[in-house]
GROMACS .gro file of C-alpha atoms in nm:
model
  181
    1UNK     CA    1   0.501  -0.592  -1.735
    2UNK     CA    2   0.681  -0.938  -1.663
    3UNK     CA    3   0.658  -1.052  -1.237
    4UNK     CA    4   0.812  -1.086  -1.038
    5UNK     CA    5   1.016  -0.745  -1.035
    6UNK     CA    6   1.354  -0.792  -0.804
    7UNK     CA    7   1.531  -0.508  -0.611
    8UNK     CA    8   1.780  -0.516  -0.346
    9UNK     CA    9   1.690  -0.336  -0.035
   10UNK     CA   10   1.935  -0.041   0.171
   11UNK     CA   11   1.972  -0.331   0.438
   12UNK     CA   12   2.112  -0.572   0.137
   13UNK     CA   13   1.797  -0.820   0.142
   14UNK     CA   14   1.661  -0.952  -0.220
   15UNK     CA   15   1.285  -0.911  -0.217
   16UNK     CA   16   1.025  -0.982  -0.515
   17UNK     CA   17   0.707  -0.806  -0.601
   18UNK     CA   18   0.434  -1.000  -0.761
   19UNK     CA   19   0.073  -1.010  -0.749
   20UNK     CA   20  -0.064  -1.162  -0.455
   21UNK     CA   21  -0.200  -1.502  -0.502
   22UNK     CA   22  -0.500  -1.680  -0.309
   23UNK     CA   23  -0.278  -1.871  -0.042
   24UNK     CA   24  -0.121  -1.527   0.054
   25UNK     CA   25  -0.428  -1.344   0.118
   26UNK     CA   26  -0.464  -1.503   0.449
   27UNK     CA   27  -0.132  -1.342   0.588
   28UNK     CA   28  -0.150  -1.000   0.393
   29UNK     CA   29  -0.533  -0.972   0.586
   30UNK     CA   30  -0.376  -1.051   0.905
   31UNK     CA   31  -0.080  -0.767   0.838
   32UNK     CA   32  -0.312  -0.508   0.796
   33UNK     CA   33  -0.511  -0.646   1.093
   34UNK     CA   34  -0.186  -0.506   1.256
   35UNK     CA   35  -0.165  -0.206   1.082
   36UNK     CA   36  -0.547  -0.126   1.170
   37UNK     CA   37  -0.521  -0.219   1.562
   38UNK     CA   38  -0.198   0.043   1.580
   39UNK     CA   39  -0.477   0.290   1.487
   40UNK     CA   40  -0.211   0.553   1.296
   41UNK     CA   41  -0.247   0.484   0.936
   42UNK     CA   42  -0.584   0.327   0.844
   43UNK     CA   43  -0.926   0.463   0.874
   44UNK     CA   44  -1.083   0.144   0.973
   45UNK     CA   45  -1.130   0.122   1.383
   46UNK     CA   46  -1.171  -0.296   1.375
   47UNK     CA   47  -1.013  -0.590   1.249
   48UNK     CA   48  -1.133  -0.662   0.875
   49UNK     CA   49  -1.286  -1.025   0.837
   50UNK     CA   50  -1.221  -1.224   0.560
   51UNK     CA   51  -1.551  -1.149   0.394
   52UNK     CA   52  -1.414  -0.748   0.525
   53UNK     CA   53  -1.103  -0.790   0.372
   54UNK     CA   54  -1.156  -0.952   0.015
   55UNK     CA   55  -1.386  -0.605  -0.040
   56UNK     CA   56  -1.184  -0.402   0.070
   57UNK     CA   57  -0.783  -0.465  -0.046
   58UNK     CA   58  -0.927  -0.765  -0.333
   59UNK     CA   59  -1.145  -0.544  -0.583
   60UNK     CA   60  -0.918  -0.509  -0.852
   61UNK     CA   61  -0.548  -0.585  -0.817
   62UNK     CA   62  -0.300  -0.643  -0.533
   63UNK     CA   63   0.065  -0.731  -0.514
   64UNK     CA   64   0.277  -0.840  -0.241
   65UNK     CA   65   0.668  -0.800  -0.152
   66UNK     CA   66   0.829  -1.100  -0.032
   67UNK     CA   67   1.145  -1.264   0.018
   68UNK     CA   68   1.328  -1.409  -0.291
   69UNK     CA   69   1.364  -1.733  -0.291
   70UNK     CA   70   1.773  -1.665  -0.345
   71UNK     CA   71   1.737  -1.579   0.055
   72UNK     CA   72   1.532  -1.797   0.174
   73UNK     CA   73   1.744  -2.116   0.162
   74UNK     CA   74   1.506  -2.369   0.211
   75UNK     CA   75   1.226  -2.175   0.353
   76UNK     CA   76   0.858  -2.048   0.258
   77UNK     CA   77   0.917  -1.664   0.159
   78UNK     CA   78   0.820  -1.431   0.376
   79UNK     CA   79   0.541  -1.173   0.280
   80UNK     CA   80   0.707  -0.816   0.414
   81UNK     CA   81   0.453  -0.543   0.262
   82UNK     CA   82   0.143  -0.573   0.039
   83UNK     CA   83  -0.063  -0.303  -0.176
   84UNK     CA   84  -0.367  -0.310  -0.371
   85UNK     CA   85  -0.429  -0.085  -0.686
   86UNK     CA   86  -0.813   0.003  -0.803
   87UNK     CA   87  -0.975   0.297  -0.932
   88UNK     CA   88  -0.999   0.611  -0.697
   89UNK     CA   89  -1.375   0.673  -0.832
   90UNK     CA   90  -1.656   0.441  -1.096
   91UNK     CA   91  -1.723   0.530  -1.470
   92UNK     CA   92  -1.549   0.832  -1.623
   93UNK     CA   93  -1.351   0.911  -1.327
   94UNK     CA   94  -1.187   0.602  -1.306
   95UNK     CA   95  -0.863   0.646  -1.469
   96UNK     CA   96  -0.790   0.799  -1.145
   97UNK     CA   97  -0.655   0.540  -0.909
   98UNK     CA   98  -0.592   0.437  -0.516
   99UNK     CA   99  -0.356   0.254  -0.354
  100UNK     CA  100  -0.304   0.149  -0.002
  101UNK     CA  101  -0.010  -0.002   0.148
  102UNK     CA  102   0.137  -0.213   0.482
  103UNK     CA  103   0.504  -0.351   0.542
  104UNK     CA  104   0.539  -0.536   0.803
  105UNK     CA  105   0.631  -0.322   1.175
  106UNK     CA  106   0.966  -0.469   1.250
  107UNK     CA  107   1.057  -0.349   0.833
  108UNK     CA  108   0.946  -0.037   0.807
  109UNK     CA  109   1.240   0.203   0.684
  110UNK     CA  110   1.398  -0.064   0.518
  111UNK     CA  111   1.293   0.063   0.134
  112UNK     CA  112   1.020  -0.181   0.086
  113UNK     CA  113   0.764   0.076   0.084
  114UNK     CA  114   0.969   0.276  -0.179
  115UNK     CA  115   1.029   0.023  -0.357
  116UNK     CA  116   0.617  -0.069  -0.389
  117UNK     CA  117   0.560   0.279  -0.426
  118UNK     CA  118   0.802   0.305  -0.752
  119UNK     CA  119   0.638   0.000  -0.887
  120UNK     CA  120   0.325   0.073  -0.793
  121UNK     CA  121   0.376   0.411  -1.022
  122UNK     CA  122   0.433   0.179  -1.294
  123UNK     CA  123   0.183  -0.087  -1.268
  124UNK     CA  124  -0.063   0.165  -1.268
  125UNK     CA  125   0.052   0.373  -1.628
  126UNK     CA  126   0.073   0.019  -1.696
  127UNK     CA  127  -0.292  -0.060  -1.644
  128UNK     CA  128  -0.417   0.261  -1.803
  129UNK     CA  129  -0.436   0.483  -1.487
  130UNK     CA  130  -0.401   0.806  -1.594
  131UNK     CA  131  -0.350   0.910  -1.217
  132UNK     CA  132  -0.290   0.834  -0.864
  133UNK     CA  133  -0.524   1.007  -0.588
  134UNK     CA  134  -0.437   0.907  -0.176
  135UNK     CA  135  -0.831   1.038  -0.064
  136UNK     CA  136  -0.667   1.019   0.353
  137UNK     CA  137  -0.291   1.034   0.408
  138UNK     CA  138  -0.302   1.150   0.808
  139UNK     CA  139  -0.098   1.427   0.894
  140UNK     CA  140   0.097   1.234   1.127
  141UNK     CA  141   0.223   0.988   0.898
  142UNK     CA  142   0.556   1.176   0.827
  143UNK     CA  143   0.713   0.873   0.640
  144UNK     CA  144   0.433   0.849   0.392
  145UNK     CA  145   0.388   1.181   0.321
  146UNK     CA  146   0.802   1.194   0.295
  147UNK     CA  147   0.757   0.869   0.030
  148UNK     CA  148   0.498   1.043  -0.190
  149UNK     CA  149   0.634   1.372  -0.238
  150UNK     CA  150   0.943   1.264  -0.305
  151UNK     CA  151   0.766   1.008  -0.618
  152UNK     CA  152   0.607   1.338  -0.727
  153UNK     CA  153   0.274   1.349  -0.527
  154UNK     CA  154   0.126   1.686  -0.451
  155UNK     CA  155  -0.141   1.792  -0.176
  156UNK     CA  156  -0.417   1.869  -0.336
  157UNK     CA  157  -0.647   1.910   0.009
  158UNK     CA  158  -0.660   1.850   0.374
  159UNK     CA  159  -0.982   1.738   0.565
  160UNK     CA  160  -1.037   1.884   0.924
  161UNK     CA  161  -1.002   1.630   1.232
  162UNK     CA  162  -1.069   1.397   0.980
  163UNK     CA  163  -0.954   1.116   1.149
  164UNK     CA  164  -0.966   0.980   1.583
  165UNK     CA  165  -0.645   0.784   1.577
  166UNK     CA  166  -0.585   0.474   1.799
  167UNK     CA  167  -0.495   0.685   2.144
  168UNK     CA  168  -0.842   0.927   2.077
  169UNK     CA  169  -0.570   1.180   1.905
  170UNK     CA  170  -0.763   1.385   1.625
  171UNK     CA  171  -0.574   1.478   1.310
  172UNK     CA  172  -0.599   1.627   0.971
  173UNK     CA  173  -0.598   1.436   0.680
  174UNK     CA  174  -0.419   1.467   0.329
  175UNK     CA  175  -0.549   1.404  -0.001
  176UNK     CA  176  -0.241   1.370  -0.253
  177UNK     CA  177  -0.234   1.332  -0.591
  178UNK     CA  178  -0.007   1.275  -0.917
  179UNK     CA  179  -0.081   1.267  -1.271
  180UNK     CA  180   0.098   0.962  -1.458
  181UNK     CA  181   0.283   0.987  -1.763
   0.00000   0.00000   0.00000
């Protein structure tokens, strides 16, 4: 595949997805920072250090969305959402992959994660994934569970009270899954 890849978002903004490099990492850690102190979306219950973070999102590959420099007239381009792709499981499960993903909170709706999630779809046949497998999509994540069936995921299981979300609320949680190619 050749990076960046362009789209045009609903809201008419030109964004770029490429794979995120070092002197990005820094702001992508503190975005899901956010995400993980909301306490809706990610199983985590504390900020991730850097140490935290690198094992977590870094393992294998990760991409970020940003502003193209076409908008940004004159200024740095803005990281908006981030994902990272690896393999769901080790040795002769791992054509199965994971993904996790983050937009920024003031962007959400805006197609960004759509537009990662489409890409993401490819990357991955790309790589050799043979599959995608989301092991904890909470039930109360209605956009995300709106984004992946509509790209063809499935729910393949739910997990009892599987999750204590930010405000001590206890939800189910999905596992999805979709075969590639």
């Amino acid at each position: 595949m050749i990076f960046p890849l362009i789209k045009v978002l609903k809201n008419g903004l030109l964004v770029e997805l490429d794979y995120m490099h070092p002197q990005e990492q820094e702001v992508v850690r503190a975005l899901l920072n956010i995400v993980i102190v909301e306490g809706k979306t990610y199983p985590q219950k504390q900020p991730l250090s850097q140490a935290e973070f690198s094992a977590y999102w870094l393992s294998k590959d990760a991409f970020v969305v940003k502003t193209s420099v076409e908008n940004a007239t004159h200024k740095p381009k803005e990281i908006l959402g981030a994902f990272y792709l690896k393999p769901n499981f080790p040795g002769r499960c791992s054509h199965i992959c994971n993904a996790g993903f983050i937009v920024q909170p003031g962007l959400r709706g805006q197609g960004i994660g759509r537009f990662m999630g489409e890409a993401m779809l490819l990357i991955a046949a790309n790589l050799g994934y043979e599959a995608v497998m989301f092991n904890l999509v909470f039930e109360t994540n209605i956009p995300s569970i709106t984004l992946w069936q509509s790209l063809g995921f499935e729910i393949i299981g739910r997990i009892g009270r599987a999750a204590k979300l930010g405000d001590e609320e206890v939800v189910d949680a999905l596992m999805m899954y979709r075969a590639l190619g």
